[in-house]
Amino acid sequence: MDLKNLRSFIFVAETSSFSIAATRCYVTQSAVSQHIKALEDELNCRLLIRSSHSITLTESGKALLARAKEILKLVEDCKEHINAINNCMTGELCLGIGSFIAPYIRKAAMTFMGRYPNVRLNVEFGKACRLNQMLREHKIDMAFTMNAAYDGEGIDSEPCIPFNISVIMSDTHPLTKREKVTFDDLMKHNIIMPDVGERVFNTLQKYINRDLAKLNVKSIVNSADEALAVVRDSNLLTFLPKIYVKNYPDIVARPIAGMEHKLMSNAHWMQDVPMKRSAQLFLDIVKEEAVPYITALQARL
């Protein structure tokens, strides 16, 4: 069974488009059609049903899709393992990044790219539930989120990034006079809330032991930079690790009373495929280099 045929089939099945599959496989659309036909001839069954408006998988096509992904994943892992043995890391590493920890991953990514220039690093930012789904679909190799994986998801987790959440505000906000901000203080002011997703929101509520739904949330945004831009130009508050104020001289951070303990972000990967060597190396950089660096940097802010 030819790997290029499987690769074309996977892209057609996932995108429902021969033209998109051709672009992603760097071949012509007719070549993709030939790859699919070769697979169908080899397996003696139809894999796709094409109409003028859609492409759907047959039962055989659905069965092949899951196994084809596993085959290509194992092939890539084999290549990476042999390349690692020969001290020649190549290939791709696909990561998913959740809320609050982007500066840690950014620092690790810069170190990783400098150390392993032949590995292309692809990064997806999103909510924990979406990143876990992408893990299960093998669209990313590792995710970093605050939540722990649920039972039955087939995901392994490892704590890796300890961090604190602070109240972030403009340097003219009245709460800057407080050494610590209480939950009652927060109830009196308008909030712009990072869009962390339901899983992380529930985790935060467990840590703070207060009902965050009672806060006066005026807006929810999925970009830390946008939240900081709004905070800088208004009296709204937001919640982020202190490191985020580094590049904003007119924004300050204050600790939240009762949340002095560190929260923990976890690395997640699937149990049904071997962890990529590049993923393990990236995780080592996060724990051994990025976390100490950001921790020391935050202490100086």
Short mmCIF file of C-alpha atoms in Angstrom, two decimals:
data_model
loop_
_atom_site.label_atom_id
_atom_site.label_comp_id
_atom_site.label_asym_id
_atom_site.label_seq_id
_atom_site.Cartn_x
_atom_site.Cartn_y
_atom_site.Cartn_z
CA MET A 1 0.00 0.00 0.00
CA ASP A 2 1.64 3.23 -1.20
CA LEU A 3 1.97 5.95 1.43
CA LYS A 4 1.37 8.75 -1.09
CA ASN A 5 -1.96 7.15 -1.96
CA LEU A 6 -2.93 7.02 1.71
CA ARG A 7 -1.87 10.64 2.21
CA SER A 8 -4.01 11.82 -0.70
CA PHE A 9 -6.96 9.80 0.56
CA ILE A 10 -6.70 11.31 4.06
CA PHE A 11 -6.67 14.88 2.73
CA VAL A 12 -9.62 14.24 0.40
CA ALA A 13 -11.57 12.61 3.23
CA GLU A 14 -10.84 15.45 5.68
CA THR A 15 -11.37 18.38 3.31
CA SER A 16 -14.02 16.90 0.94
CA SER A 17 -12.01 18.46 -1.86
CA PHE A 18 -9.68 16.97 -4.47
CA SER A 19 -8.25 20.40 -5.27
CA ILE A 20 -7.38 21.19 -1.64
CA ALA A 21 -5.90 17.71 -1.23
CA ALA A 22 -3.77 18.28 -4.34
CA THR A 23 -2.46 21.57 -2.93
CA ARG A 24 -1.57 20.00 0.42
CA CYS A 25 0.10 17.00 -1.22
CA TYR A 26 1.98 19.21 -3.72
CA VAL A 27 0.63 17.24 -6.69
CA THR A 28 -1.95 17.82 -9.42
CA GLN A 29 -5.65 17.13 -8.92
CA SER A 30 -5.48 14.34 -11.50
CA ALA A 31 -2.64 12.73 -9.49
CA VAL A 32 -4.86 12.71 -6.40
CA SER A 33 -7.62 11.03 -8.41
CA GLN A 34 -5.13 8.41 -9.57
CA HIS A 35 -4.01 7.81 -5.99
CA ILE A 36 -7.59 7.22 -4.86
CA LYS A 37 -8.28 4.91 -7.80
CA ALA A 38 -5.12 2.92 -7.05
CA LEU A 39 -6.27 2.43 -3.46
CA GLU A 40 -9.75 1.36 -4.55
CA ASP A 41 -8.29 -1.08 -7.08
CA GLU A 42 -5.91 -2.51 -4.48
CA LEU A 43 -8.65 -2.92 -1.87
CA ASN A 44 -11.29 -3.91 -4.43
CA CYS A 45 -13.93 -1.53 -3.04
CA ARG A 46 -15.16 2.02 -3.33
CA LEU A 47 -13.82 4.43 -0.73
CA LEU A 48 -15.52 7.66 -1.81
CA ILE A 49 -18.85 8.64 -3.28
CA ARG A 50 -18.56 11.75 -5.45
CA SER A 51 -21.46 13.91 -6.54
CA SER A 52 -21.57 17.33 -8.15
CA HIS A 53 -21.88 18.93 -4.71
CA SER A 54 -20.20 16.65 -2.17
CA ILE A 55 -17.75 13.89 -1.37
CA THR A 56 -18.73 11.29 1.22
CA LEU A 57 -16.95 8.26 2.62
CA THR A 58 -18.28 4.76 2.15
CA GLU A 59 -18.23 2.38 5.10
CA SER A 60 -14.93 1.01 3.78
CA GLY A 61 -13.61 4.55 3.40
CA LYS A 62 -14.43 5.36 7.02
CA ALA A 63 -12.66 2.21 8.18
CA LEU A 64 -9.60 3.01 6.08
CA LEU A 65 -9.39 6.65 7.22
CA ALA A 66 -8.74 5.82 10.87
CA ARG A 67 -6.15 3.17 9.99
CA ALA A 68 -4.46 5.34 7.35
CA LYS A 69 -3.92 8.07 9.95
CA GLU A 70 -2.38 5.55 12.32
CA ILE A 71 -0.09 4.22 9.59
CA LEU A 72 1.21 7.66 8.62
CA LYS A 73 1.63 8.62 12.27
CA LEU A 74 3.74 5.52 12.89
CA VAL A 75 5.78 6.18 9.74
CA GLU A 76 6.54 9.73 10.90
CA ASP A 77 7.42 8.49 14.36
CA CYS A 78 9.77 5.91 12.83
CA LYS A 79 11.50 8.60 10.76
CA GLU A 80 11.85 10.90 13.76
CA HIS A 81 13.20 8.13 15.96
CA ILE A 82 15.86 7.12 13.44
CA ASN A 83 16.75 10.76 12.75
CA ALA A 84 17.07 11.35 16.49
CA ILE A 85 19.40 8.36 16.76
CA ASN A 86 21.51 9.93 14.04
CA ASN A 87 21.28 13.34 15.76
CA CYS A 88 19.38 14.79 12.82
CA MET A 89 15.96 15.93 14.01
CA THR A 90 13.59 16.64 11.10
CA GLY A 91 9.85 16.70 10.39
CA GLU A 92 7.00 18.62 11.98
CA LEU A 93 5.81 19.20 15.54
CA CYS A 94 2.20 20.36 15.91
CA LEU A 95 1.27 21.95 19.25
CA GLY A 96 -1.98 23.24 20.74
CA ILE A 97 -1.79 26.09 23.25
CA GLY A 98 -4.51 27.05 25.72
CA SER A 99 -5.06 30.22 27.75
CA PHE A 100 -2.63 32.01 30.08
CA ILE A 101 0.62 30.24 29.15
CA ALA A 102 1.54 31.61 25.71
CA PRO A 103 4.70 33.43 26.99
CA TYR A 104 6.09 30.16 28.36
CA ILE A 105 5.48 28.36 25.07
CA ARG A 106 6.87 31.30 23.08
CA LYS A 107 10.13 31.14 25.02
CA ALA A 108 10.33 27.35 24.59
CA ALA A 109 9.53 27.66 20.88
CA MET A 110 12.33 30.16 20.28
CA THR A 111 14.79 27.85 22.03
CA PHE A 112 13.49 24.78 20.19
CA MET A 113 13.63 26.38 16.73
CA GLY A 114 17.19 27.53 17.32
CA ARG A 115 18.28 24.12 18.57
CA TYR A 116 16.42 22.00 15.99
CA PRO A 117 16.28 24.11 12.79
CA ASN A 118 15.11 21.20 10.62
CA VAL A 119 11.88 20.68 12.57
CA ARG A 120 8.95 22.84 11.48
CA LEU A 121 6.93 24.00 14.48
CA ASN A 122 3.18 24.46 13.92
CA VAL A 123 1.16 26.05 16.73
CA GLU A 124 -2.63 26.18 17.19
CA PHE A 125 -4.18 28.44 19.85
CA GLY A 126 -7.62 27.56 21.19
CA LYS A 127 -9.87 26.47 24.04
CA ALA A 128 -9.07 23.31 25.96
CA CYS A 129 -12.09 21.38 24.64
CA ARG A 130 -11.13 22.11 21.03
CA LEU A 131 -7.47 21.24 21.58
CA ASN A 132 -8.41 17.94 23.24
CA GLN A 133 -10.59 17.14 20.24
CA MET A 134 -7.70 17.94 17.89
CA LEU A 135 -5.50 15.61 19.95
CA ARG A 136 -8.01 12.77 19.63
CA GLU A 137 -8.16 13.38 15.87
CA HIS A 138 -4.33 13.33 15.74
CA LYS A 139 -4.25 16.82 14.22
CA ILE A 140 -1.76 17.97 16.88
CA ASP A 141 0.98 16.06 18.68
CA MET A 142 0.77 17.73 22.09
CA ALA A 143 -1.46 20.27 23.84
CA PHE A 144 -0.72 22.60 26.74
CA THR A 145 -3.83 23.57 28.72
CA MET A 146 -4.82 24.27 32.30
CA ASN A 147 -7.36 21.47 32.55
CA ALA A 148 -6.69 17.79 33.20
CA ALA A 149 -7.93 15.29 30.60
CA TYR A 150 -11.26 13.60 31.29
CA ASP A 151 -11.46 9.85 31.85
CA GLY A 152 -12.07 7.87 28.69
CA GLU A 153 -10.46 10.37 26.32
CA GLY A 154 -7.34 8.27 25.83
CA ILE A 155 -5.12 11.21 26.76
CA ASP A 156 -2.07 11.19 29.02
CA SER A 157 -1.27 14.36 31.00
CA GLU A 158 1.75 15.69 32.84
CA PRO A 159 1.90 18.88 34.97
CA CYS A 160 4.53 21.18 33.50
CA ILE A 161 3.91 24.94 33.86
CA PRO A 162 3.15 26.43 37.30
CA PHE A 163 1.80 29.99 37.12
CA ASN A 164 -0.19 32.61 39.02
CA ILE A 165 -3.09 34.67 37.75
CA SER A 166 -3.13 38.37 38.59
CA VAL A 167 -5.63 41.17 38.15
CA ILE A 168 -4.43 43.33 35.25
CA MET A 169 -5.38 47.02 35.04
CA SER A 170 -4.21 50.39 33.75
CA ASP A 171 -1.82 52.29 35.99
CA THR A 172 -4.56 54.89 36.63
CA HIS A 173 -7.09 52.38 37.99
CA PRO A 174 -8.06 52.95 41.66
CA LEU A 175 -7.25 49.32 42.57
CA THR A 176 -3.55 49.93 41.87
CA LYS A 177 -3.39 51.35 45.42
CA ARG A 178 -4.10 47.87 46.82
CA GLU A 179 -1.29 45.41 47.48
CA LYS A 180 -3.81 42.62 46.92
CA VAL A 181 -7.21 42.70 45.27
CA THR A 182 -10.07 40.81 46.93
CA PHE A 183 -12.97 39.10 45.21
CA ASP A 184 -15.27 41.73 46.73
CA ASP A 185 -13.11 44.40 45.05
CA LEU A 186 -13.55 42.65 41.73
CA MET A 187 -17.32 42.59 42.16
CA LYS A 188 -17.35 46.42 42.12
CA HIS A 189 -15.62 46.83 38.76
CA ASN A 190 -16.22 45.87 35.14
CA ILE A 191 -14.33 42.91 33.73
CA ILE A 192 -13.06 41.92 30.30
CA MET A 193 -12.72 38.16 30.52
CA PRO A 194 -10.26 36.03 28.53
CA ASP A 195 -12.20 33.40 26.59
CA VAL A 196 -10.70 30.40 28.37
CA GLY A 197 -13.47 27.90 27.62
CA GLU A 198 -15.74 25.96 29.95
CA ARG A 199 -13.14 23.46 31.17
CA VAL A 200 -10.63 26.09 32.29
CA PHE A 201 -13.40 28.33 33.68
CA ASN A 202 -14.59 25.46 35.90
CA THR A 203 -11.01 24.76 36.98
CA LEU A 204 -10.52 28.40 37.94
CA GLN A 205 -13.70 28.39 40.00
CA LYS A 206 -12.45 25.37 41.95
CA TYR A 207 -9.17 27.12 42.70
CA ILE A 208 -10.71 30.43 43.79
CA ASN A 209 -13.73 28.80 45.45
CA ARG A 210 -15.96 31.69 44.35
CA ASP A 211 -18.69 32.01 41.72
CA LEU A 212 -17.00 33.78 38.81
CA ALA A 213 -20.38 34.05 37.07
CA LYS A 214 -21.23 36.84 39.55
CA LEU A 215 -18.53 39.10 38.15
CA ASN A 216 -19.68 42.03 36.01
CA VAL A 217 -18.24 40.75 32.73
CA LYS A 218 -18.68 43.35 30.00
CA SER A 219 -16.82 41.49 27.27
CA ILE A 220 -15.18 38.15 26.50
CA VAL A 221 -12.25 38.06 24.07
CA ASN A 222 -10.05 35.22 22.84
CA SER A 223 -6.92 37.36 22.51
CA ALA A 224 -4.75 38.37 25.47
CA ASP A 225 -3.32 41.29 23.48
CA GLU A 226 -6.81 42.64 22.74
CA ALA A 227 -7.78 42.34 26.41
CA LEU A 228 -4.63 44.24 27.39
CA ALA A 229 -5.30 46.95 24.78
CA VAL A 230 -8.81 47.49 26.17
CA VAL A 231 -7.56 47.50 29.77
CA ARG A 232 -4.89 50.06 28.92
CA ASP A 233 -7.48 52.47 27.50
CA SER A 234 -10.26 51.95 30.07
CA ASN A 235 -11.11 51.14 33.68
CA LEU A 236 -11.87 47.49 32.91
CA LEU A 237 -9.99 44.69 34.63
CA THR A 238 -8.79 41.40 33.22
CA PHE A 239 -7.03 38.26 34.49
CA LEU A 240 -3.69 37.03 33.18
CA PRO A 241 -0.29 35.95 34.49
CA LYS A 242 1.92 38.87 35.49
CA ILE A 243 4.35 38.23 32.62
CA TYR A 244 1.82 39.72 30.19
CA VAL A 245 2.46 43.28 31.47
CA LYS A 246 6.16 43.12 30.45
CA ASN A 247 5.63 45.02 27.19
CA TYR A 248 2.96 47.39 28.55
CA PRO A 249 4.57 50.08 30.78
CA ASP A 250 1.18 51.69 31.50
CA ILE A 251 -0.43 48.44 32.74
CA VAL A 252 0.09 46.91 36.20
CA ALA A 253 -0.65 43.56 37.85
CA ARG A 254 -1.88 42.90 41.38
CA PRO A 255 -2.24 39.51 43.12
CA ILE A 256 -5.70 38.21 44.01
CA ALA A 257 -6.26 37.51 47.71
CA GLY A 258 -6.83 33.80 48.21
CA MET A 259 -5.12 32.86 44.95
CA GLU A 260 -1.50 33.20 46.03
CA HIS A 261 -0.91 29.49 45.33
CA LYS A 262 0.26 28.54 41.88
CA LEU A 263 -2.05 27.07 39.27
CA MET A 264 -0.80 24.37 36.95
CA SER A 265 -0.90 23.89 33.21
CA ASN A 266 -0.55 20.38 31.82
CA ALA A 267 0.96 18.82 28.73
CA HIS A 268 -1.35 16.32 27.00
CA TRP A 269 -0.68 13.66 24.36
CA MET A 270 -2.50 10.64 23.00
CA GLN A 271 -1.98 7.19 24.46
CA ASP A 272 -2.61 5.29 21.23
CA VAL A 273 0.52 6.49 19.39
CA PRO A 274 4.13 6.86 20.56
CA MET A 275 5.08 10.37 21.64
CA LYS A 276 7.22 12.06 19.02
CA ARG A 277 10.84 12.52 19.99
CA SER A 278 10.53 16.21 19.09
CA ALA A 279 7.50 16.54 21.41
CA GLN A 280 9.47 15.10 24.33
CA LEU A 281 12.37 17.44 23.61
CA PHE A 282 9.99 20.42 23.46
CA LEU A 283 8.40 19.40 26.78
CA ASP A 284 11.86 19.14 28.35
CA ILE A 285 12.68 22.67 27.17
CA VAL A 286 9.40 23.97 28.64
CA LYS A 287 10.06 22.46 32.07
CA GLU A 288 13.83 22.90 32.32
CA GLU A 289 14.37 26.22 30.55
CA ALA A 290 11.20 28.22 29.80
CA VAL A 291 9.58 27.91 33.24
CA PRO A 292 12.71 29.00 35.20
CA TYR A 293 13.32 31.86 32.74
CA ILE A 294 9.75 33.26 32.92
CA THR A 295 9.64 32.78 36.71
CA ALA A 296 12.82 34.85 37.14
CA LEU A 297 11.57 37.47 34.69
CA GLN A 298 8.25 37.86 36.51
CA ALA A 299 10.07 38.35 39.83
CA ARG A 300 11.71 41.47 38.37
CA LEU A 301 8.47 43.03 37.14
#
